[in-house]
């Protein structure tokens, strides 16, 4: 479990915004020698995600080319439930699809409905290297699939038609120009 006090005092990492090149790169597996760096980065990632606010953040979104992501889909009035997914893989998914509106911290203020498998079985490791397998559905399933996509260099807009994707990316570019 991630210590909430450590997260509360951590300096949030800057979140990269598309079209940053690392957001389109496939990550490499986390190795045992990466653990010390992860222990330093993860509280800062949670601090950034909670501040944004968001419910998931993948390593490439903070400039790290490693296969790990963090998620916490707890509502504001619920206790936080931070999860760290190291080297996650979807090992099974339902044929039944679920459509949810998705957004992304790397595509600020851009949203679209995305169809994904309603339920998935995910295999991953925790910070201690222990293997886990979980079956998730609903918002958590959508969030984990979205974050695993990031680890493959895929953005949620890649699930849309070219027309919708281009509209969103042009709108994002315009908003970013106006911001700077």
mmCIF file of C-alpha atoms in Angstrom:
data_model
loop_
_atom_site.group_PDB
_atom_site.id
_atom_site.type_symbol
_atom_site.label_atom_id
_atom_site.label_comp_id
_atom_site.label_asym_id
_atom_site.label_seq_id
_atom_site.Cartn_x
_atom_site.Cartn_y
_atom_site.Cartn_z
ATOM 1 C CA UNK A 1 0.000 0.000 0.000
ATOM 2 C CA UNK A 2 1.184 3.504 -0.762
ATOM 3 C CA UNK A 3 1.533 5.751 2.273
ATOM 4 C CA UNK A 4 -0.930 8.666 1.976
ATOM 5 C CA UNK A 5 1.382 10.902 4.048
ATOM 6 C CA UNK A 6 4.223 10.322 1.587
ATOM 7 C CA UNK A 7 1.887 11.204 -1.307
ATOM 8 C CA UNK A 8 0.623 14.308 0.506
ATOM 9 C CA UNK A 9 4.166 15.688 0.884
ATOM 10 C CA UNK A 10 5.448 14.602 -2.548
ATOM 11 C CA UNK A 11 6.176 17.157 -5.268
ATOM 12 C CA UNK A 12 3.848 16.395 -8.197
ATOM 13 C CA UNK A 13 5.617 15.351 -11.399
ATOM 14 C CA UNK A 14 4.777 17.412 -14.496
ATOM 15 C CA UNK A 15 2.290 15.636 -16.774
ATOM 16 C CA UNK A 16 3.235 15.647 -20.443
ATOM 17 C CA UNK A 17 0.665 16.773 -22.999
ATOM 18 C CA UNK A 18 0.243 15.285 -26.481
ATOM 19 C CA UNK A 19 1.924 15.339 -28.982
ATOM 20 C CA UNK A 20 5.002 14.555 -26.795
ATOM 21 C CA UNK A 21 6.876 11.729 -28.564
ATOM 22 C CA UNK A 22 7.194 9.473 -25.477
ATOM 23 C CA UNK A 23 3.386 9.199 -25.357
ATOM 24 C CA UNK A 24 3.591 7.245 -28.633
ATOM 25 C CA UNK A 25 6.414 4.905 -27.606
ATOM 26 C CA UNK A 26 6.046 1.375 -26.301
ATOM 27 C CA UNK A 27 7.486 1.055 -22.778
ATOM 28 C CA UNK A 28 10.013 -1.517 -21.594
ATOM 29 C CA UNK A 29 9.382 -3.968 -18.766
ATOM 30 C CA UNK A 30 10.257 -2.824 -15.268
ATOM 31 C CA UNK A 31 13.290 -4.751 -13.964
ATOM 32 C CA UNK A 32 14.378 -5.268 -10.334
ATOM 33 C CA UNK A 33 17.065 -2.590 -10.707
ATOM 34 C CA UNK A 34 14.314 -0.037 -11.528
ATOM 35 C CA UNK A 35 12.600 -0.465 -8.142
ATOM 36 C CA UNK A 36 14.444 2.344 -6.307
ATOM 37 C CA UNK A 37 13.507 4.828 -9.035
ATOM 38 C CA UNK A 38 9.893 3.657 -8.928
ATOM 39 C CA UNK A 39 9.716 4.118 -5.152
ATOM 40 C CA UNK A 40 10.754 7.739 -5.704
ATOM 41 C CA UNK A 41 8.526 8.400 -8.742
ATOM 42 C CA UNK A 42 5.274 6.733 -7.624
ATOM 43 C CA UNK A 43 4.360 9.100 -4.735
ATOM 44 C CA UNK A 44 5.100 12.057 -7.040
ATOM 45 C CA UNK A 45 2.903 10.499 -9.743
ATOM 46 C CA UNK A 46 0.034 10.027 -7.272
ATOM 47 C CA UNK A 47 0.485 13.642 -6.132
ATOM 48 C CA UNK A 48 0.247 14.792 -9.783
ATOM 49 C CA UNK A 49 -2.746 12.555 -10.518
ATOM 50 C CA UNK A 50 -4.707 13.648 -7.433
ATOM 51 C CA UNK A 51 -3.889 17.315 -8.077
ATOM 52 C CA UNK A 52 -5.001 17.170 -11.748
ATOM 53 C CA UNK A 53 -7.498 15.563 -10.726
ATOM 54 C CA UNK A 54 -7.446 12.194 -12.482
ATOM 55 C CA UNK A 55 -8.047 8.499 -11.814
ATOM 56 C CA UNK A 56 -5.052 6.992 -13.613
ATOM 57 C CA UNK A 57 -1.571 7.904 -14.773
ATOM 58 C CA UNK A 58 0.916 5.855 -16.777
ATOM 59 C CA UNK A 59 4.701 6.211 -16.634
ATOM 60 C CA UNK A 60 5.047 7.696 -20.166
ATOM 61 C CA UNK A 61 2.749 10.563 -19.133
ATOM 62 C CA UNK A 62 5.481 11.760 -16.754
ATOM 63 C CA UNK A 63 8.319 11.025 -19.173
ATOM 64 C CA UNK A 64 9.249 7.520 -17.982
ATOM 65 C CA UNK A 65 9.525 4.779 -20.608
ATOM 66 C CA UNK A 66 8.752 1.994 -18.131
ATOM 67 C CA UNK A 67 5.806 -0.438 -18.049
ATOM 68 C CA UNK A 68 3.894 0.708 -14.974
ATOM 69 C CA UNK A 69 0.850 2.771 -14.122
ATOM 70 C CA UNK A 70 -1.084 3.986 -11.116
ATOM 71 C CA UNK A 71 -4.855 4.110 -10.655
ATOM 72 C CA UNK A 72 -7.353 5.185 -8.015
ATOM 73 C CA UNK A 73 -11.009 5.327 -9.023
ATOM 74 C CA UNK A 74 -12.332 6.081 -5.516
ATOM 75 C CA UNK A 75 -14.940 8.849 -5.394
ATOM 76 C CA UNK A 76 -14.079 12.103 -3.620
ATOM 77 C CA UNK A 77 -16.138 11.048 -0.576
ATOM 78 C CA UNK A 78 -14.583 7.555 -0.424
ATOM 79 C CA UNK A 79 -11.279 6.528 1.121
ATOM 80 C CA UNK A 80 -8.475 6.599 -1.432
ATOM 81 C CA UNK A 81 -7.580 3.259 -2.963
ATOM 82 C CA UNK A 82 -4.254 3.750 -4.762
ATOM 83 C CA UNK A 83 -3.074 0.857 -6.933
ATOM 84 C CA UNK A 84 0.331 0.427 -8.563
ATOM 85 C CA UNK A 85 0.388 -1.873 -11.576
ATOM 86 C CA UNK A 86 3.904 -2.928 -12.594
ATOM 87 C CA UNK A 87 4.325 -4.827 -15.891
ATOM 88 C CA UNK A 88 0.538 -5.196 -16.264
ATOM 89 C CA UNK A 89 -1.009 -7.369 -18.959
ATOM 90 C CA UNK A 90 -4.611 -8.070 -19.846
ATOM 91 C CA UNK A 91 -4.865 -11.860 -19.924
ATOM 92 C CA UNK A 92 -8.611 -12.160 -20.549
ATOM 93 C CA UNK A 93 -11.457 -9.871 -21.554
ATOM 94 C CA UNK A 94 -15.179 -10.183 -22.070
ATOM 95 C CA UNK A 95 -16.739 -9.980 -25.507
ATOM 96 C CA UNK A 96 -19.352 -7.652 -24.022
ATOM 97 C CA UNK A 97 -18.359 -4.046 -24.610
ATOM 98 C CA UNK A 98 -18.970 -1.049 -22.408
ATOM 99 C CA UNK A 99 -19.068 2.539 -23.668
ATOM 100 C CA UNK A 100 -17.804 5.259 -21.333
ATOM 101 C CA UNK A 101 -16.769 8.834 -21.773
ATOM 102 C CA UNK A 102 -12.998 9.013 -21.411
ATOM 103 C CA UNK A 103 -10.585 11.842 -20.924
ATOM 104 C CA UNK A 104 -6.840 11.883 -20.391
ATOM 105 C CA UNK A 105 -4.474 14.029 -18.349
ATOM 106 C CA UNK A 106 -2.200 14.166 -21.420
ATOM 107 C CA UNK A 107 -5.097 15.478 -23.536
ATOM 108 C CA UNK A 108 -6.533 18.034 -21.094
ATOM 109 C CA UNK A 109 -10.203 19.007 -21.496
ATOM 110 C CA UNK A 110 -10.749 16.526 -24.359
ATOM 111 C CA UNK A 111 -13.394 13.824 -23.949
ATOM 112 C CA UNK A 112 -15.029 11.179 -26.130
ATOM 113 C CA UNK A 113 -17.020 7.979 -25.761
ATOM 114 C CA UNK A 114 -14.835 4.880 -26.122
ATOM 115 C CA UNK A 115 -15.950 1.246 -26.367
ATOM 116 C CA UNK A 116 -13.843 -1.239 -24.410
ATOM 117 C CA UNK A 117 -14.369 -4.740 -22.997
ATOM 118 C CA UNK A 118 -16.719 -4.519 -20.012
ATOM 119 C CA UNK A 119 -14.574 -6.765 -17.815
ATOM 120 C CA UNK A 120 -10.891 -7.759 -17.920
ATOM 121 C CA UNK A 121 -8.526 -10.039 -16.037
ATOM 122 C CA UNK A 122 -5.208 -8.326 -15.385
ATOM 123 C CA UNK A 123 -1.896 -9.811 -14.260
ATOM 124 C CA UNK A 124 0.639 -7.422 -12.705
ATOM 125 C CA UNK A 125 3.294 -7.062 -10.014
ATOM 126 C CA UNK A 126 3.312 -4.776 -6.988
ATOM 127 C CA UNK A 127 6.277 -2.721 -5.747
ATOM 128 C CA UNK A 128 7.594 -5.721 -3.809
ATOM 129 C CA UNK A 129 7.639 -7.797 -6.996
ATOM 130 C CA UNK A 130 4.713 -9.980 -5.887
ATOM 131 C CA UNK A 131 2.474 -11.174 -8.748
ATOM 132 C CA UNK A 132 -1.265 -10.485 -8.674
ATOM 133 C CA UNK A 133 -4.235 -11.322 -10.848
ATOM 134 C CA UNK A 134 -7.463 -9.368 -10.590
ATOM 135 C CA UNK A 135 -10.753 -9.399 -12.435
ATOM 136 C CA UNK A 136 -12.214 -5.912 -12.791
ATOM 137 C CA UNK A 137 -15.244 -4.330 -14.420
ATOM 138 C CA UNK A 138 -16.903 -0.945 -14.643
ATOM 139 C CA UNK A 139 -14.874 2.235 -14.262
ATOM 140 C CA UNK A 140 -11.821 0.384 -12.890
ATOM 141 C CA UNK A 141 -11.723 -1.911 -15.953
ATOM 142 C CA UNK A 142 -11.956 1.094 -18.288
ATOM 143 C CA UNK A 143 -9.258 2.968 -16.358
ATOM 144 C CA UNK A 144 -6.814 0.037 -16.302
ATOM 145 C CA UNK A 145 -7.308 -0.617 -20.038
ATOM 146 C CA UNK A 146 -6.735 3.097 -20.743
ATOM 147 C CA UNK A 147 -3.484 3.075 -18.718
ATOM 148 C CA UNK A 148 -2.224 -0.172 -20.293
ATOM 149 C CA UNK A 149 -2.874 1.439 -23.693
ATOM 150 C CA UNK A 150 -0.499 4.252 -22.651
ATOM 151 C CA UNK A 151 2.190 1.625 -21.982
ATOM 152 C CA UNK A 152 1.779 0.508 -25.614
ATOM 153 C CA UNK A 153 1.967 4.072 -26.989
ATOM 154 C CA UNK A 154 -1.805 4.201 -27.592
ATOM 155 C CA UNK A 155 -4.008 7.166 -26.651
ATOM 156 C CA UNK A 156 -7.773 6.943 -26.091
ATOM 157 C CA UNK A 157 -8.336 8.990 -29.285
ATOM 158 C CA UNK A 158 -6.801 6.098 -31.253
ATOM 159 C CA UNK A 159 -10.032 4.169 -30.542
ATOM 160 C CA UNK A 160 -12.057 6.851 -32.374
ATOM 161 C CA UNK A 161 -12.693 7.481 -36.045
ATOM 162 C CA UNK A 162 -9.971 9.460 -37.838
ATOM 163 C CA UNK A 163 -12.377 12.390 -38.119
ATOM 164 C CA UNK A 164 -13.127 12.527 -34.377
ATOM 165 C CA UNK A 165 -9.481 11.933 -33.455
ATOM 166 C CA UNK A 166 -8.276 14.742 -35.739
ATOM 167 C CA UNK A 167 -10.913 17.141 -34.376
ATOM 168 C CA UNK A 168 -9.828 16.448 -30.801
ATOM 169 C CA UNK A 169 -6.110 16.740 -31.585
ATOM 170 C CA UNK A 170 -6.628 20.047 -33.460
ATOM 171 C CA UNK A 171 -8.735 21.427 -30.587
ATOM 172 C CA UNK A 172 -6.058 20.343 -28.082
ATOM 173 C CA UNK A 173 -3.279 21.979 -30.141
ATOM 174 C CA UNK A 174 -5.290 25.206 -30.368
ATOM 175 C CA UNK A 175 -5.957 25.238 -26.592
ATOM 176 C CA UNK A 176 -2.280 24.596 -25.866
ATOM 177 C CA UNK A 177 -1.224 27.475 -28.177
ATOM 178 C CA UNK A 178 -3.673 29.839 -26.474
ATOM 179 C CA UNK A 179 -2.368 28.761 -23.063
ATOM 180 C CA UNK A 180 1.261 29.650 -23.877
#
